[in-house]
Amino acid sequence: MKDTVATGTLNAMTIDVEDYFHVSALAESIDRKDWSAMEYRAEQSTTRLLEMFEQYNVQATFFVLGWVTQRSPQLVRRIHAAGHEIACHGLTHELVYRQTPEVFRTETRDSKAMLEDLIGAPVLGYRAASYSITAQSLWALDILCELGFTYDSSIFPISHDRYGIPGASTRPGRIRSPNGSQIVEFPLTTRKVLGARVPVAGGGYFRLLPYWFTRWALQGVNEDDQMPFVFYLHPWEIDPEQPRVRASLLSRFRHYNNLEVCEQRLRSLMRDFRFTTMRKLLAPYLEAA
Ligand SMILES: [Zn+2]
């Protein structure tokens, strides 16, 4: 059954394809070497997202983690075959500012090549683990250009304990990397509310804030700020049955809050707004290169 299609500005629908045990908020509690022994659930929750997107006639961009690409190559092919865009979420979910440029270059090149081999098409877009391109790791943009990426969506123009560049542009557009190369950046969407920049377009914020607030804020981005927003979600966010991991109170709150309402909210969002892939939305900027 196809649902009714919303009208209005086209926005970007993006999914960071990783599992609950990859998440930075829980990384303090899970050793990387134990990943392969954890109950793997990303494939089934990503499949559920694909079914929902088909129902609402939404095309999305999937930033796939290299670890998932290795584990589920057929999933990557299925996403691509369904007409969605495949993009790169790095190899190991290490924060960029904790890597050396050399390690970042190798891992990012390898994860891009794995995806391109699987789908037989170029991968244009990149999103860093936990939006970890910050003022300390802007060098990563040089390397993304060098590796042939034409757009990035890793910069969160807010202050946060793990990510963010307060004061960075909030609009999609071309930016210069430190060595003078150019790349298109689609910053994660924020909205000014009572004088403060609030992240309003995905993940934990989508689960924490009441849906009416999200809808009001995103309508404001489209109508008052006159620009598209980028919505993001992870497959584990529509999987309330996932195994619980011991972690700090803050991390558990960020990870587990409102998982059970997330799928219904996503359905409401797809009824209320129009979505497409990042690549299609950014085409005017990419062509101007
Ligand atoms: Zn991630």
Short mmCIF file of C-alpha atoms and ligand atoms in Angstrom, two decimals:
data_model
loop_
_atom_site.label_atom_id
_atom_site.label_comp_id
_atom_site.label_asym_id
_atom_site.label_seq_id
_atom_site.Cartn_x
_atom_site.Cartn_y
_atom_site.Cartn_z
CA MET A 1 0.00 0.00 0.00
CA LYS A 2 1.40 3.38 -0.98
CA ASP A 3 0.64 6.20 1.42
CA THR A 4 -0.35 9.72 0.42
CA VAL A 5 2.62 11.82 -0.60
CA ALA A 6 3.35 15.10 1.16
CA THR A 7 3.86 18.29 -0.84
CA GLY A 8 6.36 21.11 -0.36
CA THR A 9 10.14 21.49 -0.21
CA LEU A 10 12.24 18.40 -0.91
CA ASN A 11 14.47 17.41 2.02
CA ALA A 12 17.20 14.81 2.43
CA MET A 13 16.38 11.50 4.12
CA THR A 14 19.56 9.85 5.42
CA ILE A 15 20.26 6.64 7.32
CA ASP A 16 23.60 5.85 8.99
CA VAL A 17 23.74 2.07 8.59
CA GLU A 18 25.40 0.66 11.70
CA ASP A 19 24.34 -1.48 14.66
CA TYR A 20 23.58 -0.56 18.28
CA PHE A 21 27.04 -1.73 19.38
CA HIS A 22 28.85 0.66 17.00
CA VAL A 23 27.40 3.79 18.52
CA SER A 24 29.87 6.23 20.08
CA ALA A 25 27.66 6.72 23.16
CA LEU A 26 28.08 3.02 24.00
CA ALA A 27 31.68 2.64 22.75
CA GLU A 28 33.02 3.16 26.28
CA SER A 29 31.30 -0.11 27.28
CA ILE A 30 31.94 -2.37 24.29
CA ASP A 31 35.30 -3.53 23.02
CA ARG A 32 35.72 -3.38 19.25
CA LYS A 33 37.04 -6.95 19.19
CA ASP A 34 33.72 -8.14 20.67
CA TRP A 35 31.61 -6.67 17.86
CA SER A 36 31.53 -9.87 15.85
CA ALA A 37 30.18 -11.80 18.86
CA MET A 38 27.30 -9.38 19.51
CA GLU A 39 23.76 -10.12 18.35
CA TYR A 40 23.66 -8.57 14.86
CA ARG A 41 20.41 -6.73 14.15
CA ALA A 42 21.27 -4.00 11.62
CA GLU A 43 20.25 -6.09 8.63
CA GLN A 44 16.70 -6.71 9.78
CA SER A 45 16.09 -3.14 10.97
CA THR A 46 17.53 -1.72 7.73
CA THR A 47 15.21 -4.04 5.82
CA ARG A 48 12.27 -2.61 7.82
CA LEU A 49 13.36 0.90 6.87
CA LEU A 50 13.50 -0.15 3.20
CA GLU A 51 9.92 -1.45 3.45
CA MET A 52 8.74 1.80 5.03
CA PHE A 53 10.49 3.89 2.38
CA GLU A 54 8.81 1.85 -0.32
CA GLN A 55 5.43 2.34 1.31
CA TYR A 56 5.87 6.13 1.52
CA ASN A 57 7.61 6.37 -1.84
CA VAL A 58 10.74 7.90 -0.29
CA GLN A 59 14.24 7.66 -1.75
CA ALA A 60 17.00 7.97 0.84
CA THR A 61 20.76 8.12 1.20
CA PHE A 62 22.30 5.28 3.20
CA PHE A 63 25.71 6.07 4.72
CA VAL A 64 26.97 2.53 5.23
CA LEU A 65 29.62 1.63 7.80
CA GLY A 66 32.42 -0.52 6.34
CA TRP A 67 31.97 -3.10 9.09
CA VAL A 68 28.35 -3.57 7.95
CA THR A 69 29.40 -3.67 4.28
CA GLN A 70 31.73 -6.57 5.08
CA ARG A 71 29.09 -8.37 7.13
CA SER A 72 26.11 -7.76 4.81
CA PRO A 73 27.23 -7.16 1.21
CA GLN A 74 23.85 -8.36 -0.06
CA LEU A 75 22.12 -5.68 2.04
CA VAL A 76 24.16 -2.96 0.33
CA ARG A 77 23.22 -4.37 -3.06
CA ARG A 78 19.55 -4.49 -2.09
CA ILE A 79 19.54 -0.85 -0.91
CA HIS A 80 21.15 0.18 -4.20
CA ALA A 81 18.81 -1.96 -6.31
CA ALA A 82 15.80 -0.33 -4.62
CA GLY A 83 16.90 3.02 -6.07
CA HIS A 84 18.41 4.56 -2.94
CA GLU A 85 21.82 6.22 -2.78
CA ILE A 86 24.77 4.40 -1.22
CA ALA A 87 27.25 6.66 0.59
CA CYS A 88 30.16 6.11 2.98
CA HIS A 89 30.17 6.11 6.81
CA GLY A 90 33.84 5.08 7.17
CA LEU A 91 35.23 1.70 8.15
CA THR A 92 35.39 1.30 11.92
CA HIS A 93 33.28 4.10 13.43
CA GLU A 94 36.34 5.67 15.01
CA LEU A 95 35.96 9.39 15.66
CA VAL A 96 37.87 11.33 12.99
CA TYR A 97 39.63 13.60 15.49
CA ARG A 98 41.01 10.51 17.23
CA GLN A 99 42.61 9.26 14.00
CA THR A 100 45.77 10.34 12.26
CA PRO A 101 45.26 11.69 8.73
CA GLU A 102 47.10 8.59 7.42
CA VAL A 103 44.79 6.11 9.14
CA PHE A 104 41.74 8.17 8.16
CA ARG A 105 42.86 8.20 4.53
CA THR A 106 43.42 4.43 4.39
CA GLU A 107 40.18 3.49 6.16
CA THR A 108 38.05 5.91 4.17
CA ARG A 109 39.59 4.87 0.86
CA ASP A 110 39.03 1.18 1.68
CA SER A 111 35.42 1.63 2.79
CA LYS A 112 34.60 3.68 -0.33
CA ALA A 113 36.23 1.09 -2.61
CA MET A 114 34.32 -1.79 -0.98
CA LEU A 115 31.01 -0.03 -1.61
CA GLU A 116 31.90 0.88 -5.19
CA ASP A 117 32.96 -2.69 -5.97
CA LEU A 118 29.65 -3.97 -4.65
CA ILE A 119 27.33 -1.58 -6.46
CA GLY A 120 29.45 -0.89 -9.54
CA ALA A 121 28.94 2.87 -9.27
CA PRO A 122 30.82 5.81 -7.76
CA VAL A 123 30.17 6.79 -4.14
CA LEU A 124 30.01 10.58 -3.82
CA GLY A 125 29.03 11.25 -0.24
CA TYR A 126 30.62 10.85 3.18
CA ARG A 127 29.43 11.18 6.78
CA ALA A 128 31.86 10.84 9.70
CA ALA A 129 31.16 8.68 12.76
CA SER A 130 29.35 10.90 15.28
CA TYR A 131 29.75 13.97 13.02
CA SER A 132 33.38 14.05 14.15
CA ILE A 133 34.66 16.55 11.59
CA THR A 134 35.27 19.41 14.00
CA ALA A 135 37.61 22.41 14.10
CA GLN A 136 40.40 19.95 15.10
CA SER A 137 39.82 17.59 12.19
CA LEU A 138 39.04 19.85 9.22
CA TRP A 139 42.02 18.21 7.48
CA ALA A 140 39.63 15.34 6.82
CA LEU A 141 37.91 17.51 4.18
CA ASP A 142 41.22 17.70 2.22
CA ILE A 143 41.40 13.91 2.24
CA LEU A 144 37.74 13.49 1.23
CA CYS A 145 38.38 15.70 -1.83
CA GLU A 146 41.57 13.77 -2.61
CA LEU A 147 39.61 10.46 -2.48
CA GLY A 148 36.99 11.72 -4.91
CA PHE A 149 34.10 12.53 -2.59
CA THR A 150 32.07 15.47 -3.87
CA TYR A 151 29.96 16.07 -0.78
CA ASP A 152 30.17 15.69 2.97
CA SER A 153 27.48 15.75 5.66
CA SER A 154 29.46 15.59 8.92
CA ILE A 155 29.44 19.12 10.31
CA PHE A 156 27.02 19.91 13.13
CA PRO A 157 26.88 23.68 13.66
CA ILE A 158 26.32 23.43 17.44
CA SER A 159 28.38 22.82 20.56
CA HIS A 160 28.17 19.31 22.01
CA ASP A 161 30.52 17.22 24.15
CA ARG A 162 31.49 14.92 21.24
CA TYR A 163 31.02 16.93 18.03
CA GLY A 164 30.08 20.27 16.52
CA ILE A 165 31.52 23.45 15.06
CA PRO A 166 29.59 26.29 16.71
CA GLY A 167 29.14 29.14 14.23
CA ALA A 168 29.65 26.97 11.11
CA SER A 169 27.28 27.64 8.21
CA THR A 170 23.85 26.08 8.65
CA ARG A 171 23.07 26.03 4.92
CA PRO A 172 24.10 23.48 2.30
CA GLY A 173 26.70 24.84 -0.08
CA ARG A 174 30.28 24.72 -1.32
CA ILE A 175 33.01 25.15 1.27
CA ARG A 176 36.80 25.28 1.07
CA SER A 177 38.89 22.67 2.82
CA PRO A 178 42.11 23.81 4.56
CA ASN A 179 44.26 23.16 1.45
CA GLY A 180 41.85 25.15 -0.76
CA SER A 181 39.98 22.24 -2.37
CA GLN A 182 36.22 22.58 -2.68
CA ILE A 183 33.55 20.24 -1.42
CA VAL A 184 29.79 20.56 -0.97
CA GLU A 185 28.78 20.45 2.69
CA PHE A 186 25.28 19.69 3.91
CA PRO A 187 25.49 20.55 7.62
CA LEU A 188 23.20 18.70 10.02
CA THR A 189 20.03 20.72 10.43
CA THR A 190 19.47 23.07 13.34
CA ARG A 191 16.83 25.69 14.09
CA LYS A 192 17.12 28.81 16.21
CA VAL A 193 14.69 28.50 19.10
CA LEU A 194 14.60 31.23 21.77
CA GLY A 195 18.03 32.41 20.65
CA ALA A 196 19.72 28.99 20.81
CA ARG A 197 20.62 26.65 17.93
CA VAL A 198 18.77 23.40 18.49
CA PRO A 199 19.38 20.18 16.54
CA VAL A 200 15.92 19.24 15.31
CA ALA A 201 16.30 16.76 12.49
CA GLY A 202 17.08 13.29 13.66
CA GLY A 203 18.51 10.69 15.98
CA GLY A 204 18.25 11.21 19.73
CA TYR A 205 16.78 14.68 19.26
CA PHE A 206 13.97 13.26 17.14
CA ARG A 207 13.23 10.71 19.84
CA LEU A 208 13.54 13.16 22.74
CA LEU A 209 11.55 16.13 21.41
CA PRO A 210 7.77 15.79 20.99
CA TYR A 211 6.79 15.20 17.37
CA TRP A 212 4.74 18.43 17.16
CA PHE A 213 7.88 20.38 18.05
CA THR A 214 9.98 18.61 15.42
CA ARG A 215 7.33 19.24 12.78
CA TRP A 216 7.02 22.92 13.75
CA ALA A 217 10.79 23.40 13.71
CA LEU A 218 11.28 21.62 10.37
CA GLN A 219 8.44 23.58 8.78
CA GLY A 220 10.30 26.67 9.98
CA VAL A 221 13.49 25.47 8.26
CA ASN A 222 11.59 24.94 4.98
CA GLU A 223 9.36 28.02 5.09
CA ASP A 224 11.16 30.69 7.14
CA ASP A 225 14.80 29.73 6.55
CA GLN A 226 13.87 28.78 2.95
CA MET A 227 16.09 25.73 2.77
CA PRO A 228 15.87 21.95 2.84
CA PHE A 229 16.69 20.03 5.99
CA VAL A 230 18.64 16.80 6.34
CA PHE A 231 16.94 14.18 8.47
CA TYR A 232 19.05 11.32 9.87
CA LEU A 233 18.30 8.10 11.70
CA HIS A 234 20.01 4.80 12.52
CA PRO A 235 18.44 1.37 11.96
CA TRP A 236 18.73 0.56 15.71
CA GLU A 237 16.49 3.53 16.49
CA ILE A 238 13.45 1.64 15.22
CA ASP A 239 14.50 -1.54 17.06
CA PRO A 240 13.20 -1.36 20.65
CA GLU A 241 13.97 -5.09 21.11
CA GLN A 242 17.74 -4.61 20.83
CA PRO A 243 19.85 -6.06 23.68
CA ARG A 244 20.55 -3.52 26.43
CA VAL A 245 24.18 -2.52 27.00
CA ARG A 246 25.53 -1.37 30.38
CA ALA A 247 26.74 2.22 30.04
CA SER A 248 26.64 5.56 31.85
CA LEU A 249 23.26 7.06 32.67
CA LEU A 250 23.68 9.82 30.06
CA SER A 251 24.69 7.36 27.35
CA ARG A 252 21.82 5.03 28.17
CA PHE A 253 19.39 7.96 28.07
CA ARG A 254 20.73 9.12 24.69
CA HIS A 255 20.58 5.65 23.22
CA TYR A 256 17.39 4.11 24.63
CA ASN A 257 15.05 7.09 25.08
CA ASN A 258 11.78 6.66 23.14
CA LEU A 259 12.95 3.85 20.82
CA GLU A 260 9.43 2.46 20.90
CA VAL A 261 7.81 5.60 19.44
CA CYS A 262 10.44 6.24 16.78
CA GLU A 263 8.96 4.19 13.96
CA GLN A 264 5.53 5.83 14.28
CA ARG A 265 7.17 9.26 14.33
CA LEU A 266 9.13 8.41 11.21
CA ARG A 267 5.86 7.47 9.49
CA SER A 268 4.32 10.81 10.54
CA LEU A 269 7.38 12.64 9.25
CA MET A 270 7.11 10.93 5.86
CA ARG A 271 3.44 11.95 5.66
CA ASP A 272 4.21 15.57 6.58
CA PHE A 273 7.35 16.26 4.50
CA ARG A 274 8.86 15.37 1.13
CA PHE A 275 12.17 13.55 0.90
CA THR A 276 14.77 12.48 -1.61
CA THR A 277 18.43 11.46 -1.64
CA MET A 278 21.26 13.77 -0.71
CA ARG A 279 22.74 13.37 -4.18
CA LYS A 280 19.58 14.57 -5.92
CA LEU A 281 19.08 17.43 -3.50
CA LEU A 282 22.69 18.59 -3.84
CA ALA A 283 22.79 18.17 -7.65
CA PRO A 284 22.71 21.96 -8.34
CA TYR A 285 25.77 22.48 -6.11
CA LEU A 286 27.57 19.41 -7.42
CA GLU A 287 27.02 20.47 -11.05
CA ALA A 288 28.40 23.96 -10.35
CA ALA A 289 31.78 22.36 -9.53
ZN ZN B 1 27.46 6.38 12.97
#
